[in-house]
mmCIF file of C-alpha atoms in Angstrom:
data_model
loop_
_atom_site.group_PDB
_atom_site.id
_atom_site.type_symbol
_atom_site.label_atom_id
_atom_site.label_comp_id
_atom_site.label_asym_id
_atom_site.label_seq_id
_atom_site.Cartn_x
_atom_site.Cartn_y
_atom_site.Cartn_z
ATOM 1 C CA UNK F 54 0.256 -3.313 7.667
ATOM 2 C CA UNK F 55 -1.113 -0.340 8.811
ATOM 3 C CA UNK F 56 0.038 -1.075 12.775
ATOM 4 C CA UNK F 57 3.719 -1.442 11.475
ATOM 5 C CA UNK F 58 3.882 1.311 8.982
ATOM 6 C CA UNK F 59 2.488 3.206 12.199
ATOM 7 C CA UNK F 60 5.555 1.693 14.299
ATOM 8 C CA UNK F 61 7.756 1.917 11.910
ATOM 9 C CA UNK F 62 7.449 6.101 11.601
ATOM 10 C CA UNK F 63 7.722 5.820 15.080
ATOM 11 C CA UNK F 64 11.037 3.686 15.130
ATOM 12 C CA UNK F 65 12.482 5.705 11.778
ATOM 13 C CA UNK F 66 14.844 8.585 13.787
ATOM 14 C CA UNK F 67 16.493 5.409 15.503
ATOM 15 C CA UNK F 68 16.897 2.962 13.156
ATOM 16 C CA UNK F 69 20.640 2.644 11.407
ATOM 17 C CA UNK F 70 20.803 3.416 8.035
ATOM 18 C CA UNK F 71 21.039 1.141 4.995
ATOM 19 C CA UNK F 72 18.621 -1.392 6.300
ATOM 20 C CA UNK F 73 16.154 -2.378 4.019
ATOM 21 C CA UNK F 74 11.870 -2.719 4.420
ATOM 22 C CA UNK F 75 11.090 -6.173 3.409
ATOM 23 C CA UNK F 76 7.504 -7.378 2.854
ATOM 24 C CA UNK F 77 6.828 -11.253 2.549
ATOM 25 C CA UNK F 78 3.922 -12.269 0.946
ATOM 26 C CA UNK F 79 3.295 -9.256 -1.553
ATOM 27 C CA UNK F 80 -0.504 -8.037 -2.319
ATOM 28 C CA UNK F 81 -2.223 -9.613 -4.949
ATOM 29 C CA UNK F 82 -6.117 -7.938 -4.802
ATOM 30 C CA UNK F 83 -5.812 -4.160 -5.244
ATOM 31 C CA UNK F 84 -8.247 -3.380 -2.595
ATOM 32 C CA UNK F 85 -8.809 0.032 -1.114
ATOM 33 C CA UNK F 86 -6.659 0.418 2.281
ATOM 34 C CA UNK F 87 -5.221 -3.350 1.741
ATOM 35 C CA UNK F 88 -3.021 -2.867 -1.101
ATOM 36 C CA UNK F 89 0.315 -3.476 1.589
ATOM 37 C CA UNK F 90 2.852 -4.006 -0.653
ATOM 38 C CA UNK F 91 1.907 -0.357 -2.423
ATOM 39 C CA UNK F 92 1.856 1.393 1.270
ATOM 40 C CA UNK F 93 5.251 -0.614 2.129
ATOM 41 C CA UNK F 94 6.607 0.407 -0.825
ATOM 42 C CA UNK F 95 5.732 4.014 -1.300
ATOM 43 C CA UNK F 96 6.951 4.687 3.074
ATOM 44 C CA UNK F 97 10.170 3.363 1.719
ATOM 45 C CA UNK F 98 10.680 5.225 -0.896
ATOM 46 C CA UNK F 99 9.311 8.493 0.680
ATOM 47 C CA UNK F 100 11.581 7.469 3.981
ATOM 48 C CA UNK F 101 14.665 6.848 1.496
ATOM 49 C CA UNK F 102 14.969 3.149 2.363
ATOM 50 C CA UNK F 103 15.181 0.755 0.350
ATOM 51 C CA UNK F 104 12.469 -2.106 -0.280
ATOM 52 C CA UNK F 105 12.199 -5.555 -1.211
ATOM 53 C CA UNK F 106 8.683 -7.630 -2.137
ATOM 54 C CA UNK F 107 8.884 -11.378 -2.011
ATOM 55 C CA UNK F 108 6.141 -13.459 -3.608
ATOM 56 C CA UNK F 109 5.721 -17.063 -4.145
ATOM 57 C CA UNK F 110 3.551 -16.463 -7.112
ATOM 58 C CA UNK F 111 5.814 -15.217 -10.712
ATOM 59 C CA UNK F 112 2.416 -13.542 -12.174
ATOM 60 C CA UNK F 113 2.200 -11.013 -9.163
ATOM 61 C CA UNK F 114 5.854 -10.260 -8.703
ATOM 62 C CA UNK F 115 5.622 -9.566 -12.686
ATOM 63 C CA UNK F 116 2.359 -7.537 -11.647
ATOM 64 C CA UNK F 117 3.854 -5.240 -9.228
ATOM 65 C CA UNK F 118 7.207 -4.619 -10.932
ATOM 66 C CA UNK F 119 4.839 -2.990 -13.610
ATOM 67 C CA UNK F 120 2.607 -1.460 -11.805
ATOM 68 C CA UNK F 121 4.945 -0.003 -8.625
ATOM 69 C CA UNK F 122 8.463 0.126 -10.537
ATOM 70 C CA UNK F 123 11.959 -1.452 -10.229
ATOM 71 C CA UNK F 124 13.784 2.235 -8.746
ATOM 72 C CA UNK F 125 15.165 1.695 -5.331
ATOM 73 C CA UNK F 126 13.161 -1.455 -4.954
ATOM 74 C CA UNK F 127 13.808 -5.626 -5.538
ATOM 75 C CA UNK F 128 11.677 -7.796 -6.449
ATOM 76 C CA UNK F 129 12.055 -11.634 -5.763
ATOM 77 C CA UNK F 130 9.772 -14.381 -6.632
ATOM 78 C CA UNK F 131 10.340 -17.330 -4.157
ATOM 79 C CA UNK F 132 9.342 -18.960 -0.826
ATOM 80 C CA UNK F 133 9.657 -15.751 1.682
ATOM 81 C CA UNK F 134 11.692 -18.373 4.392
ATOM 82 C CA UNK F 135 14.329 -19.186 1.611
ATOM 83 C CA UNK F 136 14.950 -16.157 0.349
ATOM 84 C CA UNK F 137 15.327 -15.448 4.036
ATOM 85 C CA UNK F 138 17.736 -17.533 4.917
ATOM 86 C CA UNK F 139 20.317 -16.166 2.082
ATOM 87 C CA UNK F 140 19.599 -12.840 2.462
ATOM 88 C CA UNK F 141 22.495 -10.680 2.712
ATOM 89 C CA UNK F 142 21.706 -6.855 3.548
ATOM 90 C CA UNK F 143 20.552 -5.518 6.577
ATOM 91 C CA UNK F 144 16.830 -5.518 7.299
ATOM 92 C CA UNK F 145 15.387 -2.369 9.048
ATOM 93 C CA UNK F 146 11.476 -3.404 9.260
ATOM 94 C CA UNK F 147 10.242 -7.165 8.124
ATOM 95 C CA UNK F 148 6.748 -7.689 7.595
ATOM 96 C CA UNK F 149 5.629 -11.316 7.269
ATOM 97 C CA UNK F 150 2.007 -11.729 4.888
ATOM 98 C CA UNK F 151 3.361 -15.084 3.004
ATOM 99 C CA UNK F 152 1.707 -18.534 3.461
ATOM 100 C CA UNK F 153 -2.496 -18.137 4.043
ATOM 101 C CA UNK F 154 -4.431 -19.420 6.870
ATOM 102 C CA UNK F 155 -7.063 -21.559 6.043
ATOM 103 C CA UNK F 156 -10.277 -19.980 4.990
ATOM 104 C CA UNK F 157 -13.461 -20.708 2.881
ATOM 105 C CA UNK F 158 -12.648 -17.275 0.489
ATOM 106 C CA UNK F 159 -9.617 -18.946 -0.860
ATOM 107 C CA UNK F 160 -9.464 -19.285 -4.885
ATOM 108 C CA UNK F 161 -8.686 -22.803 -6.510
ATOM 109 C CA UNK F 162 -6.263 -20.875 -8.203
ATOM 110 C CA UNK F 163 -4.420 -20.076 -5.339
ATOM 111 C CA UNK F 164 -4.971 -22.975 -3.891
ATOM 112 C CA UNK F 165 -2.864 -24.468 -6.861
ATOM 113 C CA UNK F 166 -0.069 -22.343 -6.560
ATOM 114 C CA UNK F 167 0.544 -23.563 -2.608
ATOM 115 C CA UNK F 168 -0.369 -27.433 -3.846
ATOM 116 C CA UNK F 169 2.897 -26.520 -6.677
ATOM 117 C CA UNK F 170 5.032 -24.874 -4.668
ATOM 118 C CA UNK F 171 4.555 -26.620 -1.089
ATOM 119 C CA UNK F 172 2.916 -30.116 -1.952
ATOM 120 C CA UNK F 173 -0.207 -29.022 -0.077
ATOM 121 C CA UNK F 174 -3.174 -27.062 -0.052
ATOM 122 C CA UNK F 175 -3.791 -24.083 1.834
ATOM 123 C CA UNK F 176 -3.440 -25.561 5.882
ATOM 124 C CA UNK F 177 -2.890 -23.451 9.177
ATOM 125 C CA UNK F 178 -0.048 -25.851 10.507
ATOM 126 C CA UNK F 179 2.326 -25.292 7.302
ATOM 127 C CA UNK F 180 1.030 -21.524 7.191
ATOM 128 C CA UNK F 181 1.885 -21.319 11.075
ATOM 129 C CA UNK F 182 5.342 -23.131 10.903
ATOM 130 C CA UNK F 183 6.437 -21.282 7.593
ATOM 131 C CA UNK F 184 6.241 -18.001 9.268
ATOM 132 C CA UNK F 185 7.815 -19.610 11.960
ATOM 133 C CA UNK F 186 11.147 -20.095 9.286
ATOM 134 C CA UNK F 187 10.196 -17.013 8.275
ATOM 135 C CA UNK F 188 10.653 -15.135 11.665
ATOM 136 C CA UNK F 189 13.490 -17.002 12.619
ATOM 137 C CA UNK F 190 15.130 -16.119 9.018
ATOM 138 C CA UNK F 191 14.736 -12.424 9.116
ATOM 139 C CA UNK F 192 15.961 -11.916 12.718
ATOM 140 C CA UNK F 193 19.005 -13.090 11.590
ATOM 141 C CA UNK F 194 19.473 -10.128 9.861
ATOM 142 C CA UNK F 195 17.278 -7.638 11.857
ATOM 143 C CA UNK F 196 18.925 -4.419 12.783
ATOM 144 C CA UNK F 197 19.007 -2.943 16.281
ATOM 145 C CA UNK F 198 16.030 -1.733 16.771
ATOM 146 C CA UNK F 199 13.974 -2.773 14.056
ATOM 147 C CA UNK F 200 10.399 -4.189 13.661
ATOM 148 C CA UNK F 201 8.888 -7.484 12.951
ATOM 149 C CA UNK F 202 5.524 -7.510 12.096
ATOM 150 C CA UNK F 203 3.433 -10.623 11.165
ATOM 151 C CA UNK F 204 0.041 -10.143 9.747
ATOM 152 C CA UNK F 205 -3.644 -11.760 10.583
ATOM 153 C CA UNK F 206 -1.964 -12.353 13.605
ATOM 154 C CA UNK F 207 -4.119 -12.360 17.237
ATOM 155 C CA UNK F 208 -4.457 -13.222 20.940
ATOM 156 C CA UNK F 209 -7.579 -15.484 21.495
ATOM 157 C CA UNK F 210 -8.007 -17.157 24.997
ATOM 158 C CA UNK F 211 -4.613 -16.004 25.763
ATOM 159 C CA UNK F 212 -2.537 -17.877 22.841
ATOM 160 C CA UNK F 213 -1.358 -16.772 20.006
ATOM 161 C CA UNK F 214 -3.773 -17.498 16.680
ATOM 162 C CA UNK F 215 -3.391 -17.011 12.949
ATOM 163 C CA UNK F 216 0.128 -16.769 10.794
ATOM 164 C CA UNK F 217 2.325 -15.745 13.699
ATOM 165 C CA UNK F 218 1.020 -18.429 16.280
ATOM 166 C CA UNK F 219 4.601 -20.176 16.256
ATOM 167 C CA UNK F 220 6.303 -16.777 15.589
ATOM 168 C CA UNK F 221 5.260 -14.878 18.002
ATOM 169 C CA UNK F 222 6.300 -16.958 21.161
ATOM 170 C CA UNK F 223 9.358 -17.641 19.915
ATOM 171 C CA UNK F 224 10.282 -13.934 18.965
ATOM 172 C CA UNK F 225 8.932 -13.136 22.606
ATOM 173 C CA UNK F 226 11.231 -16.087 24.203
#
């Protein structure tokens, strides 16, 4: 998040205006220099934009609209590549952080809420192909100009790896 808040100052002066920062996959561990959704959140509103955060999970959407507010921002609980798909303003800067990649750190409780909401467990193919929708989604909607960013994304070997392994060659194609 912090490459595309970087890019994103960078890309402000040009961007249209009424286009909206949208973050997919909100933060759910307040870590120091992690907590993206807060960052996203607090450029938009400093950068008069306004902001959405789209979670899966109800308990962290209900989180942040206590902790971070309701004023110029919406919060949605939902899958990130539905609430895509009928999305209706203009997005400025997208930044994709929904479905996990496979790792050992994951929680059971997490785990749970993909099993519920997806009918599997934490996997890199559904995490790869749901920012994929994701990608695909938001462009529709993209404004001239704006920025896509995908996180724990990364070239290894020379391929894509990680959430935007789908993503990124077909936003590059």
């Amino acid at each position: 998040h912090a490459l595309a808040l970087r890019w994103l100052e960078k890309l402000l002066p040009s961007l249209p205006a009424g286009g909206w920062l949208v973050e997919v996959g909100c933060s759910r561990e307040i870590i120091e220099g992690q907590h993206s959704t807060a960052q996203l959140a607090g450029f938009a509103r400093r950068h008069g934009l306004p902001f959405a955060g789209i979670d899966l999970d109800p308990e962290n959407i209900n989180a942040l609209r206590r902790e971070l507010g309701e004023q110029g921002r919406r919060w949605v609980c939902g899958k990130g590549e539905e609430v895509l798909a009928s999305w209706k303003e203009p997005i400025a800067a997208l930044y994709l952080d929904a479905y996990d990649f496979w790792h050992r750190s994951h929680s059971e409780i997490r785990e749970e809420v993909y099993r519920t909401a997806y009918g599997t467990g934490i996997n890199d193919e559904a995490c790869q192909q749901i920012h994929l929708i994701a990608a695909q989604e938001g462009s529709k909607r993209m404004q001239a100009g704006g920025l896509l960013a995908i996180d724990d994304t990364w070239l290894e070997a020379g391929a894509w790896t990680g959430k935007g392994a789908l993503a990124v060659p077909w936003l590059l194609e």
